mmCIF file of C-alpha atoms in Angstrom:
data_model
loop_
_atom_site.group_PDB
_atom_site.id
_atom_site.type_symbol
_atom_site.label_atom_id
_atom_site.label_comp_id
_atom_site.label_asym_id
_atom_site.label_seq_id
_atom_site.Cartn_x
_atom_site.Cartn_y
_atom_site.Cartn_z
ATOM 1 C CA MET A 1 8.777 -7.459 -32.259
ATOM 2 C CA PRO A 2 7.475 -10.135 -29.852
ATOM 3 C CA PRO A 3 5.919 -9.006 -26.542
ATOM 4 C CA ILE A 4 8.259 -8.381 -23.638
ATOM 5 C CA LYS A 5 7.868 -11.267 -21.175
ATOM 6 C CA ILE A 6 7.422 -10.132 -17.582
ATOM 7 C CA CYS A 7 7.111 -12.366 -14.524
ATOM 8 C CA HIS A 8 5.628 -11.010 -11.300
ATOM 9 C CA LEU A 9 6.722 -13.170 -8.339
ATOM 10 C CA ILE A 10 4.845 -12.750 -5.055
ATOM 11 C CA LYS A 11 4.230 -14.896 -1.986
ATOM 12 C CA PRO A 12 0.495 -14.567 -1.192
ATOM 13 C CA SER A 13 -2.186 -15.821 -3.576
ATOM 14 C CA THR A 14 -4.784 -13.495 -2.099
ATOM 15 C CA GLN A 15 -6.619 -10.863 -4.106
ATOM 16 C CA ASN A 16 -4.222 -8.127 -5.215
ATOM 17 C CA PRO A 17 -5.928 -5.003 -6.625
ATOM 18 C CA LEU A 18 -2.635 -3.186 -7.298
ATOM 19 C CA LEU A 19 -1.161 -5.991 -9.372
ATOM 20 C CA PHE A 20 -4.493 -6.605 -11.104
ATOM 21 C CA ASP A 21 -4.867 -2.966 -12.165
ATOM 22 C CA SER A 22 -1.211 -2.750 -13.175
ATOM 23 C CA ILE A 23 -1.642 -5.579 -15.678
ATOM 24 C CA LYS A 24 -5.156 -4.522 -16.707
ATOM 25 C CA PHE A 25 -4.050 -1.023 -17.694
ATOM 26 C CA SER A 26 -0.744 -2.066 -19.229
ATOM 27 C CA ASP A 27 -0.255 -2.204 -23.011
ATOM 28 C CA ARG A 28 -0.989 -5.891 -23.481
ATOM 29 C CA ALA A 29 0.156 -5.807 -27.090
ATOM 30 C CA LYS A 30 3.659 -4.982 -25.852
ATOM 31 C CA PHE A 31 3.831 -7.033 -22.646
ATOM 32 C CA ASP A 32 3.119 -10.685 -21.857
ATOM 33 C CA TYR A 33 2.560 -11.250 -18.131
ATOM 34 C CA THR A 34 2.988 -14.267 -15.874
ATOM 35 C CA ILE A 35 2.129 -14.273 -12.151
ATOM 36 C CA ILE A 36 3.828 -16.830 -9.896
ATOM 37 C CA THR A 37 2.886 -17.191 -6.219
ATOM 38 C CA LEU A 38 4.770 -19.043 -3.506
ATOM 39 C CA ASP A 39 1.562 -19.905 -1.658
ATOM 40 C CA ALA A 40 -1.128 -22.367 -2.708
ATOM 41 C CA PRO A 41 -3.463 -21.248 -5.533
ATOM 42 C CA GLY A 42 -5.983 -18.599 -4.546
ATOM 43 C CA ARG A 43 -7.884 -15.537 -5.651
ATOM 44 C CA LEU A 44 -4.826 -14.053 -7.387
ATOM 45 C CA GLN A 45 -4.821 -16.927 -9.874
ATOM 46 C CA GLU A 46 -8.486 -16.190 -10.568
ATOM 47 C CA GLN A 47 -7.611 -12.539 -11.158
ATOM 48 C CA ALA A 48 -4.906 -13.621 -13.604
ATOM 49 C CA ASP A 49 -7.506 -15.675 -15.499
ATOM 50 C CA GLU A 50 -9.756 -12.611 -15.703
ATOM 51 C CA LEU A 51 -6.867 -10.736 -17.342
ATOM 52 C CA ASN A 52 -5.902 -13.611 -19.658
ATOM 53 C CA ALA A 53 -2.508 -13.608 -17.981
ATOM 54 C CA HIS A 54 -0.499 -16.737 -17.244
ATOM 55 C CA SER A 55 -0.291 -17.844 -13.618
ATOM 56 C CA LEU A 56 0.948 -20.692 -11.493
ATOM 57 C CA SER A 57 1.486 -21.545 -7.843
ATOM 58 C CA LEU A 58 4.603 -23.174 -6.408
ATOM 59 C CA ASN A 59 2.681 -24.109 -3.239
ATOM 60 C CA LYS A 60 5.859 -23.664 -1.172
ATOM 61 C CA PRO A 61 4.790 -21.140 1.487
ATOM 62 C CA SER A 62 7.366 -21.953 4.176
ATOM 63 C CA ARG A 63 10.728 -20.226 4.462
ATOM 64 C CA LYS A 64 12.141 -23.672 5.233
ATOM 65 C CA GLN A 65 11.328 -24.562 1.614
ATOM 66 C CA LEU A 66 13.516 -21.769 0.266
ATOM 67 C CA PRO A 67 16.120 -24.048 -1.427
ATOM 68 C CA GLN A 68 13.370 -26.060 -3.142
ATOM 69 C CA THR A 69 11.635 -22.853 -4.164
ATOM 70 C CA ILE A 70 14.823 -21.459 -5.715
ATOM 71 C CA PHE A 71 15.436 -24.628 -7.745
ATOM 72 C CA SER A 72 11.819 -24.687 -8.940
ATOM 73 C CA LEU A 73 12.089 -21.075 -10.041
ATOM 74 C CA ILE A 74 15.376 -21.667 -11.856
ATOM 75 C CA ARG A 75 13.687 -24.337 -13.970
ATOM 76 C CA ILE A 76 10.715 -22.101 -14.725
ATOM 77 C CA PHE A 77 12.834 -19.037 -15.532
ATOM 78 C CA ARG A 78 15.088 -21.028 -17.870
ATOM 79 C CA LYS A 79 12.105 -22.545 -19.655
ATOM 80 C CA GLU A 80 10.096 -19.328 -20.011
ATOM 81 C CA ARG A 81 13.064 -17.038 -20.775
ATOM 82 C CA PHE A 82 11.522 -13.992 -19.140
ATOM 83 C CA ASP A 83 12.891 -10.595 -20.123
ATOM 84 C CA ILE A 84 12.041 -9.165 -16.685
ATOM 85 C CA VAL A 85 11.446 -10.786 -13.299
ATOM 86 C CA GLN A 86 9.870 -8.444 -10.776
ATOM 87 C CA VAL A 87 9.734 -9.531 -7.124
ATOM 88 C CA HIS A 88 7.234 -8.319 -4.548
ATOM 89 C CA GLY A 89 7.884 -8.787 -0.810
ATOM 90 C CA PHE A 90 10.642 -10.295 1.301
ATOM 91 C CA GLU A 91 10.051 -14.019 0.628
ATOM 92 C CA ALA A 92 9.613 -13.538 -3.109
ATOM 93 C CA SER A 93 12.783 -11.456 -3.225
ATOM 94 C CA ALA A 94 14.809 -13.991 -1.234
ATOM 95 C CA ALA A 95 13.777 -16.797 -3.593
ATOM 96 C CA GLY A 96 13.285 -15.003 -6.873
ATOM 97 C CA LEU A 97 16.413 -12.887 -7.151
ATOM 98 C CA PRO A 98 18.975 -15.710 -6.649
ATOM 99 C CA ALA A 99 16.943 -17.935 -8.986
ATOM 100 C CA ALA A 100 16.798 -15.233 -11.636
ATOM 101 C CA ILE A 101 20.575 -14.709 -11.461
ATOM 102 C CA LEU A 102 21.271 -18.445 -11.779
ATOM 103 C CA ALA A 103 18.778 -18.705 -14.649
ATOM 104 C CA GLY A 104 20.427 -15.852 -16.509
ATOM 105 C CA VAL A 105 17.576 -13.313 -16.264
ATOM 106 C CA ARG A 106 19.138 -9.968 -17.132
ATOM 107 C CA ASN A 107 16.513 -7.623 -15.649
ATOM 108 C CA ARG A 108 15.691 -8.272 -12.001
ATOM 109 C CA VAL A 109 13.351 -5.665 -10.539
ATOM 110 C CA TYR A 110 12.919 -5.305 -6.773
ATOM 111 C CA SER A 111 9.665 -3.617 -5.691
ATOM 112 C CA GLY A 112 9.529 -1.462 -2.558
ATOM 113 C CA HIS A 113 6.543 -2.933 -0.744
ATOM 114 C CA HIS A 114 8.000 -3.927 2.636
ATOM 115 C CA SER A 115 11.374 -2.248 3.077
ATOM 116 C CA HIS A 116 9.820 0.867 4.629
ATOM 117 C CA GLU A 117 9.329 -1.155 7.826
ATOM 118 C CA ILE A 118 12.886 -2.489 8.027
ATOM 119 C CA PRO A 119 14.363 0.536 9.895
ATOM 120 C CA LEU A 120 11.624 0.312 12.545
ATOM 121 C CA HIS A 121 12.608 -3.207 13.581
ATOM 122 C CA LYS A 122 16.183 -2.153 14.404
ATOM 123 C CA ASN A 123 17.378 -5.658 13.487
ATOM 124 C CA PRO A 124 20.863 -5.549 11.937
ATOM 125 C CA LYS A 125 20.547 -9.029 10.376
ATOM 126 C CA LEU A 126 17.186 -8.249 8.803
ATOM 127 C CA THR A 127 18.490 -4.922 7.505
ATOM 128 C CA ALA A 128 21.587 -6.592 6.066
ATOM 129 C CA VAL A 129 19.605 -9.295 4.246
ATOM 130 C CA ASP A 130 17.061 -6.872 2.815
ATOM 131 C CA SER A 131 19.841 -4.490 1.797
ATOM 132 C CA PHE A 132 21.728 -7.317 0.085
ATOM 133 C CA LEU A 133 18.641 -8.326 -1.897
ATOM 134 C CA ALA A 134 17.813 -4.798 -3.026
ATOM 135 C CA ALA A 135 21.291 -3.358 -3.479
ATOM 136 C CA ARG A 136 23.258 -6.364 -4.735
ATOM 137 C CA LEU A 137 20.976 -8.981 -6.324
ATOM 138 C CA SER A 138 18.563 -6.730 -8.201
ATOM 139 C CA THR A 139 19.425 -4.730 -11.294
ATOM 140 C CA HIS A 140 16.671 -2.163 -10.724
ATOM 141 C CA VAL A 141 14.627 -1.016 -7.728
ATOM 142 C CA ILE A 142 11.191 0.574 -7.963
ATOM 143 C CA ALA A 143 10.260 2.937 -5.126
ATOM 144 C CA PRO A 144 6.581 3.971 -5.138
ATOM 145 C CA SER A 145 7.322 7.261 -3.352
ATOM 146 C CA LYS A 146 10.199 9.672 -2.803
ATOM 147 C CA ASN A 147 10.076 8.785 0.892
ATOM 148 C CA MET A 148 10.621 5.114 0.012
ATOM 149 C CA ARG A 149 13.436 6.079 -2.354
ATOM 150 C CA ASP A 150 15.182 7.914 0.483
ATOM 151 C CA ILE A 151 14.860 4.875 2.750
ATOM 152 C CA PHE A 152 16.416 2.687 0.072
ATOM 153 C CA VAL A 153 19.370 5.052 -0.287
ATOM 154 C CA GLU A 154 19.942 5.842 3.396
ATOM 155 C CA THR A 155 19.083 2.517 5.066
ATOM 156 C CA GLN A 156 19.394 -0.157 2.397
ATOM 157 C CA ARG A 157 22.427 1.413 0.679
ATOM 158 C CA VAL A 158 20.854 1.009 -2.760
ATOM 159 C CA PRO A 159 22.823 2.952 -5.396
ATOM 160 C CA GLU A 160 20.767 5.828 -6.723
ATOM 161 C CA ARG A 161 21.467 4.742 -10.317
ATOM 162 C CA LYS A 162 19.381 1.608 -9.658
ATOM 163 C CA LEU A 163 16.367 3.481 -8.331
ATOM 164 C CA ARG A 164 13.269 4.615 -10.164
ATOM 165 C CA VAL A 165 10.279 6.286 -8.450
ATOM 166 C CA ILE A 166 7.048 4.996 -10.002
ATOM 167 C CA PRO A 167 3.934 5.565 -7.871
ATOM 168 C CA HIS A 168 1.088 3.107 -7.529
ATOM 169 C CA GLY A 169 -2.121 3.981 -9.320
ATOM 170 C CA LEU A 170 -5.819 3.689 -8.539
ATOM 171 C CA ASP A 171 -8.717 3.031 -10.899
ATOM 172 C CA LEU A 172 -10.410 6.266 -9.851
ATOM 173 C CA GLU A 173 -13.628 5.722 -11.800
ATOM 174 C CA GLN A 174 -14.189 2.257 -10.416
ATOM 175 C CA TRP A 175 -13.339 3.404 -6.878
ATOM 176 C CA SER A 176 -15.713 6.373 -6.965
ATOM 177 C CA ALA A 177 -18.490 4.225 -8.460
ATOM 178 C CA ALA A 178 -18.090 1.769 -5.570
ATOM 179 C CA SER A 179 -19.216 4.365 -3.015
ATOM 180 C CA GLN A 180 -22.740 5.316 -3.998
ATOM 181 C CA ARG A 181 -24.422 4.533 -0.665
ATOM 182 C CA SER A 182 -23.424 7.622 1.320
ATOM 183 C CA GLY A 183 -25.091 7.620 4.729
ATOM 184 C CA ALA A 184 -25.697 3.863 4.907
ATOM 185 C CA ILE A 185 -22.922 3.120 7.383
ATOM 186 C CA ARG A 186 -23.879 5.991 9.685
ATOM 187 C CA ARG A 187 -27.427 4.655 9.754
ATOM 188 C CA GLU A 188 -26.150 1.146 10.427
ATOM 189 C CA LEU A 189 -24.155 2.381 13.431
ATOM 190 C CA GLY A 190 -26.808 4.844 14.643
ATOM 191 C CA ILE A 191 -24.565 7.875 14.107
ATOM 192 C CA ASP A 192 -26.519 11.156 13.932
ATOM 193 C CA ASP A 193 -26.019 13.264 10.821
ATOM 194 C CA GLY A 194 -24.719 16.075 13.010
ATOM 195 C CA LYS A 195 -21.788 14.012 14.271
ATOM 196 C CA VAL A 196 -18.308 14.471 12.848
ATOM 197 C CA VAL A 197 -16.637 11.188 11.901
ATOM 198 C CA PHE A 198 -12.879 10.817 11.828
ATOM 199 C CA GLY A 199 -11.848 7.478 10.356
ATOM 200 C CA ALA A 200 -8.713 5.372 10.085
ATOM 201 C CA VAL A 201 -8.254 2.298 7.894
ATOM 202 C CA GLY A 202 -5.567 -0.369 8.035
ATOM 203 C CA ARG A 203 -4.245 -3.558 9.545
ATOM 204 C CA LEU A 204 -4.257 -3.456 13.339
ATOM 205 C CA TYR A 205 -0.508 -3.715 13.622
ATOM 206 C CA TRP A 206 1.863 -1.563 15.656
ATOM 207 C CA VAL A 207 3.499 0.019 12.593
ATOM 208 C CA LYS A 208 0.143 1.588 11.667
ATOM 209 C CA GLY A 209 0.209 3.781 14.790
ATOM 210 C CA PHE A 210 -3.398 3.350 15.900
ATOM 211 C CA ASP A 211 -2.415 3.618 19.565
ATOM 212 C CA THR A 212 -1.035 7.106 18.865
ATOM 213 C CA LEU A 213 -4.289 8.044 17.139
ATOM 214 C CA ILE A 214 -6.421 6.837 20.053
ATOM 215 C CA ARG A 215 -4.412 8.896 22.545
ATOM 216 C CA ALA A 216 -4.458 11.932 20.251
ATOM 217 C CA PHE A 217 -8.232 11.635 19.873
ATOM 218 C CA ALA A 218 -8.665 11.207 23.638
ATOM 219 C CA ALA A 219 -6.846 14.508 24.219
ATOM 220 C CA LEU A 220 -9.411 16.514 22.231
ATOM 221 C CA ALA A 221 -12.534 14.417 22.840
ATOM 222 C CA PRO A 222 -13.742 16.247 26.008
ATOM 223 C CA ALA A 223 -13.863 19.587 24.173
ATOM 224 C CA HIS A 224 -15.612 18.085 21.134
ATOM 225 C CA PRO A 225 -18.488 15.823 22.200
ATOM 226 C CA ASP A 226 -19.881 15.804 18.644
ATOM 227 C CA VAL A 227 -16.892 13.889 17.227
ATOM 228 C CA VAL A 228 -16.466 10.114 16.907
ATOM 229 C CA LEU A 229 -13.676 7.932 15.562
ATOM 230 C CA TRP A 230 -13.989 4.827 13.409
ATOM 231 C CA ILE A 231 -11.112 2.347 13.128
ATOM 232 C CA ILE A 232 -11.563 -0.077 10.255
ATOM 233 C CA GLY A 233 -9.423 -3.199 10.025
ATOM 234 C CA GLU A 234 -8.305 -6.345 11.822
ATOM 235 C CA GLY A 235 -5.015 -7.591 13.178
ATOM 236 C CA SER A 236 -2.928 -8.804 16.082
ATOM 237 C CA GLU A 237 -3.214 -5.521 18.006
ATOM 238 C CA ARG A 238 -7.011 -5.479 18.262
ATOM 239 C CA ALA A 239 -7.254 -6.607 21.896
ATOM 240 C CA ALA A 240 -4.553 -4.149 22.998
ATOM 241 C CA LEU A 241 -6.273 -1.287 21.188
ATOM 242 C CA GLU A 242 -9.645 -2.177 22.700
ATOM 243 C CA ASN A 243 -8.029 -2.141 26.156
ATOM 244 C CA LEU A 244 -6.536 1.273 25.402
ATOM 245 C CA ILE A 245 -9.932 2.605 24.306
ATOM 246 C CA ARG A 246 -11.478 1.402 27.565
ATOM 247 C CA SER A 247 -8.648 2.897 29.604
ATOM 248 C CA VAL A 248 -9.259 6.372 28.113
ATOM 249 C CA GLY A 249 -13.011 6.013 28.686
ATOM 250 C CA LEU A 250 -14.068 6.332 25.050
ATOM 251 C CA SER A 251 -15.736 3.001 24.286
ATOM 252 C CA ASP A 252 -18.889 4.894 23.293
ATOM 253 C CA ARG A 253 -17.070 7.169 20.837
ATOM 254 C CA ILE A 254 -14.370 5.024 19.234
ATOM 255 C CA TYR A 255 -15.825 2.307 17.030
ATOM 256 C CA MET A 256 -13.783 -0.747 16.066
ATOM 257 C CA LEU A 257 -15.464 -1.843 12.836
ATOM 258 C CA GLY A 258 -13.216 -4.770 11.902
ATOM 259 C CA ASN A 259 -12.733 -5.763 8.279
ATOM 260 C CA ARG A 260 -15.421 -4.515 5.899
ATOM 261 C CA ALA A 261 -16.202 -5.736 2.407
ATOM 262 C CA ASP A 262 -17.902 -2.377 1.740
ATOM 263 C CA ILE A 263 -14.836 -0.273 2.515
ATOM 264 C CA ALA A 264 -15.641 2.333 -0.162
ATOM 265 C CA ASP A 265 -19.053 2.923 1.429
ATOM 266 C CA VAL A 266 -17.486 3.182 4.881
ATOM 267 C CA MET A 267 -14.957 5.738 3.684
ATOM 268 C CA ALA A 268 -17.662 7.687 1.867
ATOM 269 C CA ASP A 269 -19.357 8.210 5.239
ATOM 270 C CA LEU A 270 -16.243 9.660 6.879
ATOM 271 C CA ASP A 271 -15.729 13.377 7.189
ATOM 272 C CA VAL A 272 -11.936 13.173 7.459
ATOM 273 C CA LEU A 273 -9.495 10.306 6.956
ATOM 274 C CA VAL A 274 -6.676 10.047 9.510
ATOM 275 C CA HIS A 275 -3.683 7.835 8.767
ATOM 276 C CA PRO A 276 -1.235 7.721 11.723
ATOM 277 C CA SER A 277 1.220 5.154 10.325
ATOM 278 C CA LEU A 278 4.856 5.074 11.428
ATOM 279 C CA ALA A 279 5.966 4.000 7.940
ATOM 280 C CA GLU A 280 4.531 3.406 4.465
ATOM 281 C CA SER A 281 6.091 2.588 1.132
ATOM 282 C CA PHE A 282 3.257 4.466 -0.589
ATOM 283 C CA GLY A 283 -0.045 4.788 1.303
ATOM 284 C CA LEU A 284 -2.807 4.000 -1.193
ATOM 285 C CA ILE A 285 -5.375 4.899 1.474
ATOM 286 C CA PHE A 286 -4.537 8.593 0.940
ATOM 287 C CA ILE A 287 -5.477 8.349 -2.745
ATOM 288 C CA GLU A 288 -8.638 6.366 -1.986
ATOM 289 C CA ALA A 289 -9.867 8.948 0.529
ATOM 290 C CA MET A 290 -8.998 11.903 -1.676
ATOM 291 C CA ALA A 291 -10.701 10.311 -4.686
ATOM 292 C CA LEU A 292 -13.858 10.327 -2.555
ATOM 293 C CA GLY A 293 -13.382 14.011 -1.794
ATOM 294 C CA LYS A 294 -12.199 13.597 1.796
ATOM 295 C CA PRO A 295 -9.668 15.854 3.527
ATOM 296 C CA VAL A 296 -6.883 13.813 5.095
ATOM 297 C CA ILE A 297 -4.572 13.994 8.069
ATOM 298 C CA GLY A 298 -1.482 11.859 7.624
ATOM 299 C CA THR A 299 1.953 11.303 9.003
ATOM 300 C CA ALA A 300 4.948 12.231 6.850
ATOM 301 C CA VAL A 301 5.386 8.753 5.392
ATOM 302 C CA GLY A 302 5.046 7.275 1.917
ATOM 303 C CA ILE A 303 3.294 9.529 -0.551
ATOM 304 C CA ALA A 304 1.914 11.911 2.105
ATOM 305 C CA PRO A 305 4.668 14.582 1.932
ATOM 306 C CA GLU A 306 4.225 14.769 -1.857
ATOM 307 C CA LEU A 307 0.438 14.701 -1.793
ATOM 308 C CA ILE A 308 -0.832 16.599 1.244
ATOM 309 C CA VAL A 309 -0.722 20.404 1.204
ATOM 310 C CA ASN A 310 -1.343 21.767 4.692
ATOM 311 C CA GLY A 311 -4.639 23.616 4.894
ATOM 312 C CA GLU A 312 -5.460 22.900 1.245
ATOM 313 C CA ASN A 313 -6.373 19.211 1.164
ATOM 314 C CA GLY A 314 -5.371 18.153 4.669
ATOM 315 C CA PHE A 315 -2.539 18.254 7.178
ATOM 316 C CA VAL A 316 0.669 16.279 7.516
ATOM 317 C CA VAL A 317 2.452 15.671 10.846
ATOM 318 C CA ASP A 318 5.528 13.799 12.035
ATOM 319 C CA ALA A 319 5.025 10.072 12.560
ATOM 320 C CA GLY A 320 4.546 9.029 16.191
ATOM 321 C CA ASP A 321 3.992 12.598 17.428
ATOM 322 C CA GLU A 322 0.836 12.314 19.537
ATOM 323 C CA SER A 323 0.654 16.015 20.376
ATOM 324 C CA ALA A 324 1.072 17.095 16.755
ATOM 325 C CA LEU A 325 -1.591 14.639 15.624
ATOM 326 C CA SER A 326 -4.029 15.862 18.279
ATOM 327 C CA ALA A 327 -3.351 19.458 17.246
ATOM 328 C CA ALA A 328 -4.010 18.576 13.590
ATOM 329 C CA LEU A 329 -7.318 16.943 14.523
ATOM 330 C CA SER A 330 -8.306 20.043 16.477
ATOM 331 C CA LYS A 331 -7.214 22.370 13.672
ATOM 332 C CA MET A 332 -9.260 20.363 11.180
ATOM 333 C CA LEU A 333 -12.350 20.774 13.371
ATOM 334 C CA ASP A 334 -11.756 24.520 13.559
ATOM 335 C CA ILE A 335 -11.917 24.831 9.759
ATOM 336 C CA ARG A 336 -14.789 22.451 9.088
ATOM 337 C CA ALA A 337 -16.523 25.136 7.013
ATOM 338 C CA THR A 338 -13.800 24.616 4.386
ATOM 339 C CA TRP A 339 -14.072 20.821 4.160
ATOM 340 C CA THR A 340 -16.074 20.857 0.932
ATOM 341 C CA LYS A 341 -13.449 23.032 -0.743
ATOM 342 C CA MET A 342 -10.670 20.866 0.711
ATOM 343 C CA GLY A 343 -12.430 17.774 -0.607
ATOM 344 C CA GLU A 344 -12.502 19.161 -4.137
ATOM 345 C CA SER A 345 -8.808 19.969 -3.883
ATOM 346 C CA ALA A 346 -8.243 16.424 -2.644
ATOM 347 C CA ARG A 347 -10.064 14.983 -5.680
ATOM 348 C CA ASN A 348 -7.847 16.995 -8.011
ATOM 349 C CA SER A 349 -4.746 15.815 -6.154
ATOM 350 C CA ALA A 350 -5.817 12.174 -6.492
ATOM 351 C CA LYS A 351 -6.055 12.462 -10.282
ATOM 352 C CA ARG A 352 -2.269 12.541 -10.494
ATOM 353 C CA TYR A 353 -2.345 8.928 -9.309
ATOM 354 C CA SER A 354 -4.865 7.550 -11.767
ATOM 355 C CA VAL A 355 -3.701 4.075 -12.822
ATOM 356 C CA GLU A 356 -3.868 5.119 -16.481
ATOM 357 C CA VAL A 357 -1.177 7.705 -15.734
ATOM 358 C CA THR A 358 1.035 5.631 -13.437
ATOM 359 C CA GLN A 359 0.920 2.463 -15.553
ATOM 360 C CA ARG A 360 1.941 4.389 -18.651
ATOM 361 C CA GLU A 361 5.070 5.423 -16.739
ATOM 362 C CA CYS A 362 5.630 1.832 -15.624
ATOM 363 C CA ASP A 363 5.243 0.522 -19.191
ATOM 364 C CA GLU A 364 7.819 3.034 -20.383
ATOM 365 C CA PHE A 365 10.190 1.810 -17.688
ATOM 366 C CA TYR A 366 9.732 -1.849 -18.697
ATOM 367 C CA ALA A 367 10.283 -1.019 -22.361
ATOM 368 C CA SER A 368 13.484 0.876 -21.526
ATOM 369 C CA LEU A 369 14.996 -2.257 -19.968
ATOM 370 C CA VAL A 370 14.706 -4.448 -23.053
#
C-alpha cells in the first residue's frame, strides 16, 4: 500500500516545533508529508528539509491575495492528489478548505489553533466565518483539548461527530536536556538564591492576561518581600504592562525579560509557573513547565482543567479572576515545603503528553480516514 499523502497548510513560515515534532515522530513508512506556507520561504521550509519532507511557499501573505491563493492551491491539490489536507490557522483555513473542496480532496481536517480566541472578540462576523470554515467546509476537526472541543460545539456549532480530541505532544527528553544550566538566569539577573521566582511566559497580548497577573501579584507583594515575578515574552502590550508595573510600584520586583532564546534555562530557574491566559486551545507551556518539575498555577483554559490537580501539581483558577489568582499565588507560597513533591507529580503528569504517545494517536486518526 502506498503511503498516505498528507498536506499541512499554514500561513507563517517561521519555525514550528509542534509541526516539526509531529512529522518527526510520525510513522514515515505510512505517511508522506508536504508542508505548504502562505508566507515567503523561511525557517519552516528548512525544518521540512531536515525531516526529508516536501515543502513549498506560495509567497501570498496578504488576505487581499485570497482568490489567487485559492486558485494556486487548487492546482497543487489536483496535481498532488493528497489524501488529507490539514489546515492550521484562520488564513490557511479560509484558503485551503475551499481549494480542497474544489480540487476534490475528500479529507479536510481543520485544526483548533486559533478558534479559542473567537468568543473573546465578540465579533459576530468573525464568529460566523470561523464557524462556517470549521463546521461546514471541513470533514473533520481536531481539538487539542476538551476545553477546545467544548468551544467548537458551543460557539462554532461544529457537529460532535466531526470532532476528535488529539492533544499536542512534547519531545520530553529533548526539552529536559535543553535546561541543564539551572541557576544561570538568576545569576544573570542578580536574584539571590533565597528569592522565590514566579514566572509567566507568552506573547504580550491582552488574551494572555498578564495585566491580571500583575495586579494579582501586587496584592500579595507587600506581605511577601522575598518573591519576584518574571514575565518572558514580547508583544504589542509591553508598554502598557510596563506602565501598569510602575503604577503599582513594583518595577524592582517584576522583571520584563523580553524574548529569550534560552527559554528552557529561564523556566528551569523558576520556582512556579503562572499562566493567566483568558483562552488557550491547548497550553503547551503547562507541559513544558511540568516536564521541568515545576508546580503550575493556571487558569481553567486549554489543557489546564485536565492536567492540573489542585494541591497535587498546582492550582487552577477561573480566567480573569484577579482575586482568585492572587489567592492561588498566596496558597502556593504557604505550601512551599511541598514544591519538590509537587514537581515530581508534575513530571509524571507531563509524561501523558509525550509526543511519542500523542503522535501515535494522531497517526491512528489519519489512517482511519483513508
